[in-house]
mmCIF file of C-alpha atoms in Angstrom:
data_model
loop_
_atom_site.group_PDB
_atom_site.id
_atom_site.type_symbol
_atom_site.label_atom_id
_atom_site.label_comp_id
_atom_site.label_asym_id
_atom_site.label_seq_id
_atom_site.Cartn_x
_atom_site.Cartn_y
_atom_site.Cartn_z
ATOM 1 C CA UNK O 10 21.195 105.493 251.938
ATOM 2 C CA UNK O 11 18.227 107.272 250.150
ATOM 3 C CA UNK O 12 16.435 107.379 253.738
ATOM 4 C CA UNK O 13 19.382 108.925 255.303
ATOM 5 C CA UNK O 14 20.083 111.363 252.698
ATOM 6 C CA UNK O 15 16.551 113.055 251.056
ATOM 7 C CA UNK O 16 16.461 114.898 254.285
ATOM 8 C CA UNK O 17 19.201 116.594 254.277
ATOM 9 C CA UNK O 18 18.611 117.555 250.721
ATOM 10 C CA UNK O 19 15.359 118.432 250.974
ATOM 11 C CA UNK O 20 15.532 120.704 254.583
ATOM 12 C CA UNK O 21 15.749 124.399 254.589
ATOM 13 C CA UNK O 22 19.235 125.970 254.665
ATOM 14 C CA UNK O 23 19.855 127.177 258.007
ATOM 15 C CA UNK O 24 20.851 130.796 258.479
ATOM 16 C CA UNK O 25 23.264 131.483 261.105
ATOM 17 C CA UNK O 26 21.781 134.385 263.132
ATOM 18 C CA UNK O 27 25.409 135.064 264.546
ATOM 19 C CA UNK O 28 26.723 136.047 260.870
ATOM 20 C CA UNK O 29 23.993 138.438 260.290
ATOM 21 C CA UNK O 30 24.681 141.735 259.765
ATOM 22 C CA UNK O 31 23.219 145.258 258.886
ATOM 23 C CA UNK O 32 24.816 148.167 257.746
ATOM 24 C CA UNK O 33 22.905 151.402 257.095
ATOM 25 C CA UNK O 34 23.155 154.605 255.129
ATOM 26 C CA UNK O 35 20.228 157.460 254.493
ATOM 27 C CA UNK O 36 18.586 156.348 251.990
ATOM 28 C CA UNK O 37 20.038 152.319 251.888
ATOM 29 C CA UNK O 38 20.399 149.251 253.982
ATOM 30 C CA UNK O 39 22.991 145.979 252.896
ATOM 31 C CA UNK O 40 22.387 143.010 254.228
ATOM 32 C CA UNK O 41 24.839 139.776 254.731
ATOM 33 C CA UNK O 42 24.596 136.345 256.248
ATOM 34 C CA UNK O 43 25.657 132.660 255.552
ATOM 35 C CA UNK O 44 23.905 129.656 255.067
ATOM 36 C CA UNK O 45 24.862 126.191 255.468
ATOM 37 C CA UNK O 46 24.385 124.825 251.918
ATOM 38 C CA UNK O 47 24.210 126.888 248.672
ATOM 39 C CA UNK O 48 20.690 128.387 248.442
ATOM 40 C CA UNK O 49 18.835 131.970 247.120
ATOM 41 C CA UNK O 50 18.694 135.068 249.515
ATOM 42 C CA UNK O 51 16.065 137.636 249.594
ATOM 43 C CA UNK O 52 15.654 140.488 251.622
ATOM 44 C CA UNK O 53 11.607 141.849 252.864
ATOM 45 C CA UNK O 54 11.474 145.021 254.412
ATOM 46 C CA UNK O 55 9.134 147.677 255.402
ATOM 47 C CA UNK O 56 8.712 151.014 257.006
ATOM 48 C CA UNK O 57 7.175 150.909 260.748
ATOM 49 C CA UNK O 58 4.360 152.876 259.550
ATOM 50 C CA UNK O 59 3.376 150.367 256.880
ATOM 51 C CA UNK O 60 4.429 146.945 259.332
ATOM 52 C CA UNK O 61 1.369 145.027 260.035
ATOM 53 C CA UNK O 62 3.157 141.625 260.054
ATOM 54 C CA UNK O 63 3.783 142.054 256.424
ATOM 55 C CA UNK O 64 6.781 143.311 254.186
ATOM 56 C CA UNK O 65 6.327 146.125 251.530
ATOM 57 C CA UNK O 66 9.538 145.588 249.509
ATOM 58 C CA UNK O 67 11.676 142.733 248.822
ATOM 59 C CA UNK O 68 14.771 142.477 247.332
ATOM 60 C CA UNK O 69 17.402 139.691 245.973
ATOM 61 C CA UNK O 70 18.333 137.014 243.150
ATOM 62 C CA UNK O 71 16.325 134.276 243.929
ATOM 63 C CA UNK O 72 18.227 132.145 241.158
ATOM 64 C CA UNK O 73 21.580 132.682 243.154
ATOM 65 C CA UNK O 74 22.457 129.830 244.710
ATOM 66 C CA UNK O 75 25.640 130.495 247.276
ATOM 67 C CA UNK O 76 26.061 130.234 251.129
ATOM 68 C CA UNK O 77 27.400 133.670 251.143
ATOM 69 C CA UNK O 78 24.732 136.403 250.664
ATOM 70 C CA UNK O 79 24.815 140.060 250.359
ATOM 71 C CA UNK O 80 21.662 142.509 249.220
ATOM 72 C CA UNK O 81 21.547 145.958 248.865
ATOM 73 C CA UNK O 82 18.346 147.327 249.569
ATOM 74 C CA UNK O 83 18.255 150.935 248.369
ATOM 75 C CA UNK O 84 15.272 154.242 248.537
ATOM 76 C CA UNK O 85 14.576 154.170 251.900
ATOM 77 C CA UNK O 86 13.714 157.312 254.269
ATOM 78 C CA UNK O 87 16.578 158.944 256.009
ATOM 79 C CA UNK O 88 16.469 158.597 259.607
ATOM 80 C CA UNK O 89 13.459 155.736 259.752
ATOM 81 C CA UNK O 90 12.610 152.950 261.446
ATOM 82 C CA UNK O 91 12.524 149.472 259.354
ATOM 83 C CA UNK O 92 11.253 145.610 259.650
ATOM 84 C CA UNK O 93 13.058 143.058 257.938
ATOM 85 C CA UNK O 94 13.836 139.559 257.696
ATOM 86 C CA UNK O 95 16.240 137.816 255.291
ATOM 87 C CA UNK O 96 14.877 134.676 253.559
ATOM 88 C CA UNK O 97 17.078 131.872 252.066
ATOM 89 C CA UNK O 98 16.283 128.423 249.764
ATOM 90 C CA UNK O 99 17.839 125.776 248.349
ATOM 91 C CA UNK O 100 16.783 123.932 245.265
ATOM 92 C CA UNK O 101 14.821 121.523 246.748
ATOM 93 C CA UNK O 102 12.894 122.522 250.353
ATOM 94 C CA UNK O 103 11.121 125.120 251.825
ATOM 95 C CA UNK O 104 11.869 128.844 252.536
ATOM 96 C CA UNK O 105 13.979 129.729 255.396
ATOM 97 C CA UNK O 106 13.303 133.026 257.206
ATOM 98 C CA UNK O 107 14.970 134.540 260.050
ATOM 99 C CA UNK O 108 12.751 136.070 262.849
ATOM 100 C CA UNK O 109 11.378 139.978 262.043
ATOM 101 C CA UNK O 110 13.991 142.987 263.366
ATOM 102 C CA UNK O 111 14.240 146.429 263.287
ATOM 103 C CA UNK O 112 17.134 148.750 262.128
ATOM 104 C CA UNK O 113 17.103 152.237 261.448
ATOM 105 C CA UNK O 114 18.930 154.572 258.687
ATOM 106 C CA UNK O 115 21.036 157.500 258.992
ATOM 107 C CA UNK O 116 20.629 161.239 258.689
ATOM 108 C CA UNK O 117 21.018 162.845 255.468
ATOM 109 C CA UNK O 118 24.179 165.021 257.109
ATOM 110 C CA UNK O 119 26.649 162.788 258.942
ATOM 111 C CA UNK O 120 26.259 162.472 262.646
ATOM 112 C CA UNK O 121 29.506 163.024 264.756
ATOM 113 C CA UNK O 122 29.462 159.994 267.759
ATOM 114 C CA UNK O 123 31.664 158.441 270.239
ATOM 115 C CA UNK O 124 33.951 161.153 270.273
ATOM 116 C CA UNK O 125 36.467 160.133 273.028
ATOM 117 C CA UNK O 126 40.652 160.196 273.918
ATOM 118 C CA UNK O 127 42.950 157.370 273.365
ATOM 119 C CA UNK O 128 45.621 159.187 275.208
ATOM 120 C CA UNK O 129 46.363 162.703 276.778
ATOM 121 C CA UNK O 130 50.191 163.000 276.986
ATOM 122 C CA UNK O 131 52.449 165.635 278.191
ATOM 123 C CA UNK O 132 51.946 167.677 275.388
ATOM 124 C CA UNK O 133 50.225 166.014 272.846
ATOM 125 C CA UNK O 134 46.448 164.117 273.170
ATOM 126 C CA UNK O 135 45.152 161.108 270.534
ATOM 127 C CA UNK O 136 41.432 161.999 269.976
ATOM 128 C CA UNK O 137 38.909 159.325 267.803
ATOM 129 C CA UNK O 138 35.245 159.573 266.780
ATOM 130 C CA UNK O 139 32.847 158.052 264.184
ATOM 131 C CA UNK O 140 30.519 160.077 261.702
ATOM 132 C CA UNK O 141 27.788 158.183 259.601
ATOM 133 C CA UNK O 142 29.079 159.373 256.400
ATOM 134 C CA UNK O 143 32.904 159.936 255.593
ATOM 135 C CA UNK O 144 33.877 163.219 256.620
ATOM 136 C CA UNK O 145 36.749 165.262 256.362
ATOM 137 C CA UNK O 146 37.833 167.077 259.876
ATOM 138 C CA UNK O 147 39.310 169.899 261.932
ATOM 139 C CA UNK O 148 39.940 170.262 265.135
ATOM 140 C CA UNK O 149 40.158 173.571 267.067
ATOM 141 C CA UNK O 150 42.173 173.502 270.793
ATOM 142 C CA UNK O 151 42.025 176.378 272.809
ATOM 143 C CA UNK O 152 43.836 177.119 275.670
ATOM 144 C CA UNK O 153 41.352 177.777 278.835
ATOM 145 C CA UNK O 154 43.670 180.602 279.984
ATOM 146 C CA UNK O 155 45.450 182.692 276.991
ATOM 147 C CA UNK O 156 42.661 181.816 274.188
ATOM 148 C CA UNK O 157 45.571 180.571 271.858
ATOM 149 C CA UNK O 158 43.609 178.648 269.063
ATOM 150 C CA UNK O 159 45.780 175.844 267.970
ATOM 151 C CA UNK O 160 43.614 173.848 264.542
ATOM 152 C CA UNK O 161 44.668 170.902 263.196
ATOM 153 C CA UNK O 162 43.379 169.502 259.786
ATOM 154 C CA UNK O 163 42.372 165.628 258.150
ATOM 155 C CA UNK O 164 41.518 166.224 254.358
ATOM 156 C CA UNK O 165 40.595 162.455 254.328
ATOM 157 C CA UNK O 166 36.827 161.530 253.875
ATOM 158 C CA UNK O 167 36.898 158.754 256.864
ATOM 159 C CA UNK O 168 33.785 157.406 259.072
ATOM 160 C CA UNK O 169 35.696 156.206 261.791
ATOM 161 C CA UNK O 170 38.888 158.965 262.512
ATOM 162 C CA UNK O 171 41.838 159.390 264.984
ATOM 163 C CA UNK O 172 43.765 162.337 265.306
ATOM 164 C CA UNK O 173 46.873 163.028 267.445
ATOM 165 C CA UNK O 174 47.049 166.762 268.443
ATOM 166 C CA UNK O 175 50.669 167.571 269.167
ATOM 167 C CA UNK O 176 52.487 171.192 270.243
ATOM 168 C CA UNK O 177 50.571 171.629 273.342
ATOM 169 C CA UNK O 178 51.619 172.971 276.582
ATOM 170 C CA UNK O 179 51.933 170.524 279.656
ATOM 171 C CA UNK O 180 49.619 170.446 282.681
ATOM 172 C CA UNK O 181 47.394 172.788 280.316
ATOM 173 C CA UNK O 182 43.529 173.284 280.487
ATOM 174 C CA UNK O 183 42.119 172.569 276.919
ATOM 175 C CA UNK O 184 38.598 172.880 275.297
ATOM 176 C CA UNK O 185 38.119 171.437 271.574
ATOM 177 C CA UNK O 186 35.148 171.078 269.247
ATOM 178 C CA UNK O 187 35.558 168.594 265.829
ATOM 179 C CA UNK O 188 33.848 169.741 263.046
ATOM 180 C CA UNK O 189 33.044 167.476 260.313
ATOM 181 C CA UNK O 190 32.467 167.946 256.627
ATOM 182 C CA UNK O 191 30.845 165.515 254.093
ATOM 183 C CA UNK O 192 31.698 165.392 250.338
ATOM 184 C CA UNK O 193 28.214 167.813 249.962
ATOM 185 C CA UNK O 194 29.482 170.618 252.201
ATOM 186 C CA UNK O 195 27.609 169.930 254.830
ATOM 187 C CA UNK O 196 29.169 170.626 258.583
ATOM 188 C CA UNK O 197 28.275 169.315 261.182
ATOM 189 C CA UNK O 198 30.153 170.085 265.052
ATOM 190 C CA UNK O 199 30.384 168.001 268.177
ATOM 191 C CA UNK O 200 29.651 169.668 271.264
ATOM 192 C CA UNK O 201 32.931 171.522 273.146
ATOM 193 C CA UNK O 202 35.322 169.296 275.484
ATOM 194 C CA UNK O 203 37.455 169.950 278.049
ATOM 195 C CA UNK O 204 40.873 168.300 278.729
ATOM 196 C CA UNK O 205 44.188 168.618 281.085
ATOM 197 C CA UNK O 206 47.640 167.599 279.279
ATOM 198 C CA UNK O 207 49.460 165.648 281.969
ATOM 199 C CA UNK O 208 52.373 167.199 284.464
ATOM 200 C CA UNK O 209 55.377 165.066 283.720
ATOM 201 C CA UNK O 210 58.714 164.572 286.303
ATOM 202 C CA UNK O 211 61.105 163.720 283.940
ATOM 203 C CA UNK O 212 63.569 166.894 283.025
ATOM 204 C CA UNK O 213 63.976 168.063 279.527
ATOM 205 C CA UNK O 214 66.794 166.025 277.225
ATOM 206 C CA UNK O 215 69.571 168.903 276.159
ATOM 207 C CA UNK O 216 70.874 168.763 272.969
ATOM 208 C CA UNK O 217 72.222 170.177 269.638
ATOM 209 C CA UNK O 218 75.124 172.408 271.774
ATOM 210 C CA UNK O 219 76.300 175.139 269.753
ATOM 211 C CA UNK O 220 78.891 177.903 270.206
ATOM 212 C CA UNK O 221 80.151 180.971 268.795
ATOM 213 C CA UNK O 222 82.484 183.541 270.040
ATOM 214 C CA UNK O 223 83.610 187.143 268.560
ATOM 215 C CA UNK O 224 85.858 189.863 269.490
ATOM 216 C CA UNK O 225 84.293 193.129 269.717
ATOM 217 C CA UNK O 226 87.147 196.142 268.936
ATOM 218 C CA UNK O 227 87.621 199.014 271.171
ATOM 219 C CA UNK O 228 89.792 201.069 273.238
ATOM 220 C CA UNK O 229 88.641 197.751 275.928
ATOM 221 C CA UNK O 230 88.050 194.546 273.481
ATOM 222 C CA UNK O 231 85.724 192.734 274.369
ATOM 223 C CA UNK O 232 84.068 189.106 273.650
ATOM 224 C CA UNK O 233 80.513 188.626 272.519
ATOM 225 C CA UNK O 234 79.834 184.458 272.999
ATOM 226 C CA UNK O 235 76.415 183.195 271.784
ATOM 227 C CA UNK O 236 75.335 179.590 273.336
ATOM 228 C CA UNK O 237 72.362 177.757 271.224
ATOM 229 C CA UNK O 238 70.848 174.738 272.477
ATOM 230 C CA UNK O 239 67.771 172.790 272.091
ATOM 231 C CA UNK O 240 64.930 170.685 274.277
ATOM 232 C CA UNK O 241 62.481 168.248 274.092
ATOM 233 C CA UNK O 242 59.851 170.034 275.546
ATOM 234 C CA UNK O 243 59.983 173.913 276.875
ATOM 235 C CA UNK O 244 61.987 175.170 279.563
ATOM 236 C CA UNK O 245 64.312 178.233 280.737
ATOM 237 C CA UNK O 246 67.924 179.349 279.512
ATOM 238 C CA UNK O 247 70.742 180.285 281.563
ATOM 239 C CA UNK O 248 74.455 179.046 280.756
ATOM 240 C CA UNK O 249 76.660 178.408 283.897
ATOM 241 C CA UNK O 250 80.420 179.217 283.592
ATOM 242 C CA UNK O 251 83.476 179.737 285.167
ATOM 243 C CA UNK O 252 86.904 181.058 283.811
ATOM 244 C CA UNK O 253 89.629 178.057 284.339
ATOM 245 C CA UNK O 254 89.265 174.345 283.584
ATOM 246 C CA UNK O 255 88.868 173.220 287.461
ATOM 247 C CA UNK O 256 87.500 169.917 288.585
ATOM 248 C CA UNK O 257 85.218 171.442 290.900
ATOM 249 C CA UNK O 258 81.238 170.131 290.526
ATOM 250 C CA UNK O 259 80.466 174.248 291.060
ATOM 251 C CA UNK O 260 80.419 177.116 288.479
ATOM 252 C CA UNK O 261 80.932 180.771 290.028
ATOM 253 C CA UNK O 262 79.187 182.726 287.395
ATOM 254 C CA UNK O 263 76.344 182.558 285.077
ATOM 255 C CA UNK O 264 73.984 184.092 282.688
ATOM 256 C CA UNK O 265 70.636 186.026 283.867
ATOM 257 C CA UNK O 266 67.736 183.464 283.591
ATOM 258 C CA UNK O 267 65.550 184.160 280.656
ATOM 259 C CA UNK O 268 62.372 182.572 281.835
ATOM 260 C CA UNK O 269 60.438 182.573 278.940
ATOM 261 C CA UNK O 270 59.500 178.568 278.211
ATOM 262 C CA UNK O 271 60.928 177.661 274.810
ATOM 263 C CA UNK O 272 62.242 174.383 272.814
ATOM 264 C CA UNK O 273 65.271 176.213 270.752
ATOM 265 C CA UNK O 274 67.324 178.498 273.115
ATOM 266 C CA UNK O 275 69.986 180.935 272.759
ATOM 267 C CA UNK O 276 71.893 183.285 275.060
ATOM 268 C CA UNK O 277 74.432 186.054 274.218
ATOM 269 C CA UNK O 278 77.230 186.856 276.925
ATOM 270 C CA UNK O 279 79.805 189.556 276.685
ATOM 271 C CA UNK O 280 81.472 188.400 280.221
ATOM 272 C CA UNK O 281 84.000 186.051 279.233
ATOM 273 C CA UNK O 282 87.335 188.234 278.683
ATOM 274 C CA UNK O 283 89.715 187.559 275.295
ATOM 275 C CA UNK O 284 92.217 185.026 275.250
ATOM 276 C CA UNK O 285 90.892 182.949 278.771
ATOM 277 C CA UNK O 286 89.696 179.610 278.868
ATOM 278 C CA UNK O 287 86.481 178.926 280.490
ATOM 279 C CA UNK O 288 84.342 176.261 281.411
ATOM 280 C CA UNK O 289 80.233 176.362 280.844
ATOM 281 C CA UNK O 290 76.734 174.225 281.616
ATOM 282 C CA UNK O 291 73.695 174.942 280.188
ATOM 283 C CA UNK O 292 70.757 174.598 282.548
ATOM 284 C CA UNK O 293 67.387 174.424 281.875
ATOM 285 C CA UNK O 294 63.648 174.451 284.147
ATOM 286 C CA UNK O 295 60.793 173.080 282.509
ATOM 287 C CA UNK O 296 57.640 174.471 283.548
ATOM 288 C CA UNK O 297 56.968 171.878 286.973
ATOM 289 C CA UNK O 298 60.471 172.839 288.436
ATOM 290 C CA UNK O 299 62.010 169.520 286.839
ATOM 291 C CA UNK O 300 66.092 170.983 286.096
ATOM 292 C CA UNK O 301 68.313 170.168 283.337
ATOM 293 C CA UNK O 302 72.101 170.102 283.071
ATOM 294 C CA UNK O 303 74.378 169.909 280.027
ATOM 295 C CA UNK O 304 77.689 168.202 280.545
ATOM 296 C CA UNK O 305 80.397 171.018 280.699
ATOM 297 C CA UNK O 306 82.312 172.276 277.405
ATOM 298 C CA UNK O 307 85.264 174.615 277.766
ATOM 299 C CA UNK O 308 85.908 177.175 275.150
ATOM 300 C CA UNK O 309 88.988 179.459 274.314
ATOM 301 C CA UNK O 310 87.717 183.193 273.611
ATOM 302 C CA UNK O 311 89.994 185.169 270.989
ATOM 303 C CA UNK O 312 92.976 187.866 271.617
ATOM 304 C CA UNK O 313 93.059 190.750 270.089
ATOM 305 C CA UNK O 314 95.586 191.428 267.786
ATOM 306 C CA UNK O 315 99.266 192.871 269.239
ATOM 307 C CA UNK O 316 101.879 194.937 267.481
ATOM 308 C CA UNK O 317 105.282 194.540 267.560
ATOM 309 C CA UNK O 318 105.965 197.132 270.505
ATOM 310 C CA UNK O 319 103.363 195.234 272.795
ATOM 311 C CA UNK O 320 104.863 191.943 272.144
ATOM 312 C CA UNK O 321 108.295 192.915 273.130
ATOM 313 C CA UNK O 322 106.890 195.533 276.044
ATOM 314 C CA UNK O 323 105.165 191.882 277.155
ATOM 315 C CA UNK O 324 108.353 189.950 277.067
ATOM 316 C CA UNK O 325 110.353 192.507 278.830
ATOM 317 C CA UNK O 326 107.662 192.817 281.141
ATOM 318 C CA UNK O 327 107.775 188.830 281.920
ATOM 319 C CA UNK O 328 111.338 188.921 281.822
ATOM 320 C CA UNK O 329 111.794 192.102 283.980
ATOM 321 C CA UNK O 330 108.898 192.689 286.404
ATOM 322 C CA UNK O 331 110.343 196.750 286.972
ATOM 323 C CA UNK O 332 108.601 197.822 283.436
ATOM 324 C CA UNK O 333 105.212 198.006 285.197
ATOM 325 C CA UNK O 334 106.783 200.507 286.744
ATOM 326 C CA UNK O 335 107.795 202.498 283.767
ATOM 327 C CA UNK O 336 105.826 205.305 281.430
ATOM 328 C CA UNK O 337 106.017 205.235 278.120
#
């Protein structure tokens, strides 16, 4: 039993290259890997103009015993070139060392990389990056053809970010530029990049229907009707109408198109007459052609107020067609 066991107990631990990992900073390095039994962990590095096959600095507890190591290894040159090589042992054995490598630290102002899109919608785009240090951002879009500056803002100190970048117009030509800010005020800016929002087929949704009539006075009354209405993405406004509640698929009459693009719409009409029914569809073009129709309302304008001499003049004139006939 003694045979089969003292070597086990006396071997080095084994480190498991797969679990070793680096992460860097300016002026820092931590190190972490696992071993298969409980043993110390050191860390030996150098700079790659002192290397000779020999470490200038180590670091570590070499009277922690644990399979799971960690060392910080801290004052090292910003933006350098290192060696290193982590060393574990157990109580009893020899040293184990994994084989030399090389990593290399950060600027002292973050560095903006892998700056790339997620998605690119209709009208809105996802955008991520990574910076070296955490940064807070802000984005500034500008449209390729009217120089409208849209900016959008992340207060957040982040290294690895992802912004969506709604409001923008589809089958658009964009530029942006991300510019980052460490806790020190340093900025830094990634180079300027072009995108295309995509064209979409699919109509704008109508919604939010609202009306409102009034009767204007005069010697000829008259109605003033204002239709509001809302879309999912921008299109034109024109209402569709027709007085009577017919069946037919067809409306006569309509609105002049106001083909300005917009998400909240609202037309004013004075061409319905007082006290008529009438019948009206909103329609709306997006900005590829696609159409959109309400469902149709009806709506009763007002009637001016009568006196007593028109409403008898009226029934004598329904009763007795002759009175058209007569001056008064």
């Amino acid at each position: 039993t003694i045979t089969e066991i003292a070597p086990k107990v006396v071997s080095s631990p084994e480190i498991a290259s797969k679990d070793l990992t680096v992460e860097v900073g300016p002026d820092w390095a931590e190190f972490s890997w696992i071993t298969n039994k409980s043993a110390s962990g050191l860390v030996s590095v150098a700079h790659e103009d002192d290397y000779d096959g020999n470490y200038t600095k180590t670091e570590g507890n070499p009277e922690e015993m644990v399979t799971d190591h960690m060392v910080r290894v801290e004052g090292l040159k910003p933006q350098s070139v290192y060696h290193y090589s982590v060393q574990s042992k157990a109580l009893l054995g020899d040293w184990a060392k994994s084989p030399d490598a090389t990593f290399m630290t950060t600027s002292l102002l973050s560095e903006l990389s892998d700056l790339q899109f997620e998605s690119i919608d209709t009208n809105s785009v996802i955008l991520k990056w990574k910076t070296t240090l955490p940064t807070q951002s802000t984005i500034e879009v500008t449209d390729t053809a009217t120089g409208k500056v849209l900016a959008y803002e992340d207060k957040s100190l982040l290294k690895e970010h992802v912004m969506q970048l709604d409001k923008l117009s589809l089958s658009t030509s964009y530029v942006l530029q991300v510019v980052s800010e460490d806790e020190s005020g340093n900025i830094n800016a990634s180079s300027v990049m072009p995108f295309t929002t995509q064209a979409s087929l699919v109509p704008a949704v109508i919604s939010q229907v609202r009306t409102t009539t009034a009767l204007i006075p005069g010697n000829i009354p008259r109605i003033q009707t204002i239709v509001s209405w809302k879309t999912d993405k921008p299109a034109t406004s024109r209402v569709l109408f027709e007085e009577g509640v017919s069946a037919s698929s067809e409306l006569s009459s309509g609105t002049q198109l106001d083909p300005s693009l917009t998400e909240d719409h609202i037309v004013i009409t004075t061409a319905f007459k007082p006290g008529r029914v009438y019948r009206f569809r909103i329609e709306s073009i997006d900005g590829l052609g696609n159409v959109s129709y309400s469902k149709d309302y009806t709506i009763l304008t007002p009637r001016p107020e009568e006196n007593i001499l028109d409403l008898i003049l009226d029934n004598f004139e329904q009763s007795f067609g002759f009175l058209k006939k007569v001056n008064f």
